CSV table of C-alpha atoms in Angstrom, one decimal:
chain,number,residue,atom,x,y,z
A,1,MET,CA,155.5,78.8,153.5
A,2,ARG,CA,156.7,75.4,154.9
A,3,LYS,CA,157.8,77.2,158.1
A,4,ASN,CA,154.4,78.4,159.0
A,5,ASP,CA,152.5,75.4,158.2
A,6,ILE,CA,150.9,76.7,154.9
A,7,THR,CA,149.6,74.1,152.6
A,8,ILE,CA,149.6,75.2,148.8
A,9,TYR,CA,148.0,73.2,145.9
A,10,PHE,CA,149.0,73.4,142.4
A,11,ASP,CA,147.1,72.3,139.2
A,12,THR,CA,149.1,71.1,136.0
A,13,PRO,CA,147.5,72.1,132.8
A,14,GLU,CA,150.7,73.1,131.4
A,15,HIS,CA,149.4,74.5,128.3
A,16,LEU,CA,146.5,76.4,129.7
A,17,LEU,CA,147.3,78.7,132.8
A,18,HIS,CA,150.7,80.4,133.0
A,19,ILE,CA,149.2,83.2,135.3
A,20,LYS,CA,151.3,84.0,138.4
A,21,GLY,CA,148.9,85.6,140.8
A,22,VAL,CA,146.4,84.9,143.5
A,23,ALA,CA,143.5,86.9,144.8
A,24,ILE,CA,143.0,86.6,148.5
A,25,ASP,CA,139.5,86.9,150.1
A,26,ASP,CA,138.5,88.9,147.3
A,27,ARG,CA,140.3,91.8,148.8
A,28,TYR,CA,144.3,91.5,148.1
A,29,ILE,CA,145.9,90.9,144.9
A,30,PHE,CA,149.4,89.5,144.1
A,31,LEU,CA,150.7,89.2,140.9
A,32,GLY,CA,153.9,88.8,139.3
A,33,SER,CA,156.5,87.4,136.6
A,34,ALA,CA,158.1,84.9,139.2
A,35,ASN,CA,157.3,81.4,139.2
A,36,TRP,CA,156.8,80.4,142.8
A,37,SER,CA,160.1,78.8,143.2
A,38,ARG,CA,163.2,79.1,145.3
A,39,ALA,CA,165.0,80.5,142.6
A,40,ALA,CA,162.9,82.9,141.0
A,41,ILE,CA,162.4,84.6,144.6
A,42,GLU,CA,166.1,84.6,145.5
A,43,ASP,CA,168.0,84.6,142.6
A,44,ASN,CA,166.1,86.2,139.5
A,45,TYR,CA,165.0,89.5,138.8
A,46,GLU,CA,161.5,89.6,138.9
A,47,ALA,CA,158.4,91.9,138.9
A,48,THR,CA,156.0,91.5,141.5
A,49,TYR,CA,152.7,93.5,142.6
A,50,PHE,CA,150.5,93.2,146.0
A,51,GLU,CA,147.5,95.2,146.6
A,52,ASP,CA,144.9,95.9,149.1
A,53,SER,CA,142.1,96.3,146.4
A,54,PRO,CA,138.5,94.4,146.7
A,55,GLN,CA,137.7,95.9,143.2
A,56,ASP,CA,140.9,94.7,141.2
A,57,ALA,CA,141.0,91.2,143.4
A,58,LEU,CA,137.3,90.3,142.4
A,59,ALA,CA,138.1,91.4,138.9
A,60,PHE,CA,141.2,89.4,139.0
A,61,ARG,CA,139.2,86.4,140.5
A,62,LYS,CA,136.5,86.6,138.1
A,63,TYR,CA,138.9,86.6,135.0
A,64,VAL,CA,140.4,83.0,136.3
A,65,ASP,CA,137.0,81.7,136.9
A,66,LYS,CA,136.1,82.4,133.3
A,67,ILE,CA,139.3,80.5,131.7
A,68,PRO,CA,137.5,77.5,130.1
A,69,ILE,CA,138.7,74.1,131.2
A,70,GLN,CA,139.4,71.5,128.8
A,71,GLU,CA,137.9,67.9,129.7
A,72,ASN,CA,141.5,66.1,129.6
A,73,ASP,CA,142.9,68.7,131.9
A,74,ILE,CA,144.1,67.0,135.3
A,75,PHE,CA,144.1,69.0,138.6
A,76,LEU,CA,144.4,68.2,142.0
A,77,PRO,CA,141.4,67.8,144.3
A,78,GLN,CA,139.8,71.3,145.0
A,79,ALA,CA,140.5,72.6,148.5
A,80,LYS,CA,138.1,75.0,150.0
A,81,GLY,CA,141.0,77.5,150.7
A,82,VAL,CA,143.9,78.3,152.9
A,83,SER,CA,144.5,80.8,155.4
A,84,ILE,CA,147.2,83.3,154.8
A,85,SER,CA,147.3,86.1,157.2
A,86,LYS,CA,147.7,89.8,156.4
A,87,ASP,CA,150.6,89.9,158.9
A,88,PHE,CA,152.3,87.2,157.2
A,89,LEU,CA,152.1,88.6,153.7
A,90,LEU,CA,153.4,91.9,155.1
A,91,SER,CA,156.0,90.8,157.5
A,92,PRO,CA,159.4,92.0,156.4
A,93,GLU,CA,160.6,88.6,157.3
A,94,LEU,CA,158.0,86.5,156.0
A,95,GLY,CA,155.7,87.1,153.0
A,96,ARG,CA,156.7,90.3,152.1
A,97,THR,CA,160.3,89.1,151.2
A,98,LEU,CA,158.3,88.0,147.8
A,99,LEU,CA,158.0,91.7,147.2
A,100,ASN,CA,161.5,92.9,148.0
A,101,PRO,CA,163.7,94.3,145.0
A,102,HIS,CA,167.4,92.5,144.6
A,103,THR,CA,170.2,94.7,146.5
A,104,SER,CA,173.7,94.7,145.7
């Protein structure tokens, strides 16, 4: 993502959230077991799911929106969002590599 000048923001409530997923434009849903790290993507065996489903993406976002936030949780300032194109996500050389299984 750095190569494509995409800014990513992370929150820090270690004990509140363990979800590894994102809903994009209330249309696409990207879920999986992988931490978003080099080791998880390049070395580990992970399960990742990407779907073009407005119904599931909206349901996932609504689920995350309902998670209670504790008064002492610390977050980075909320950004309006980042634009990640469908072409990037589906590109075999770029985003789609997050979805590929390991090969021998």
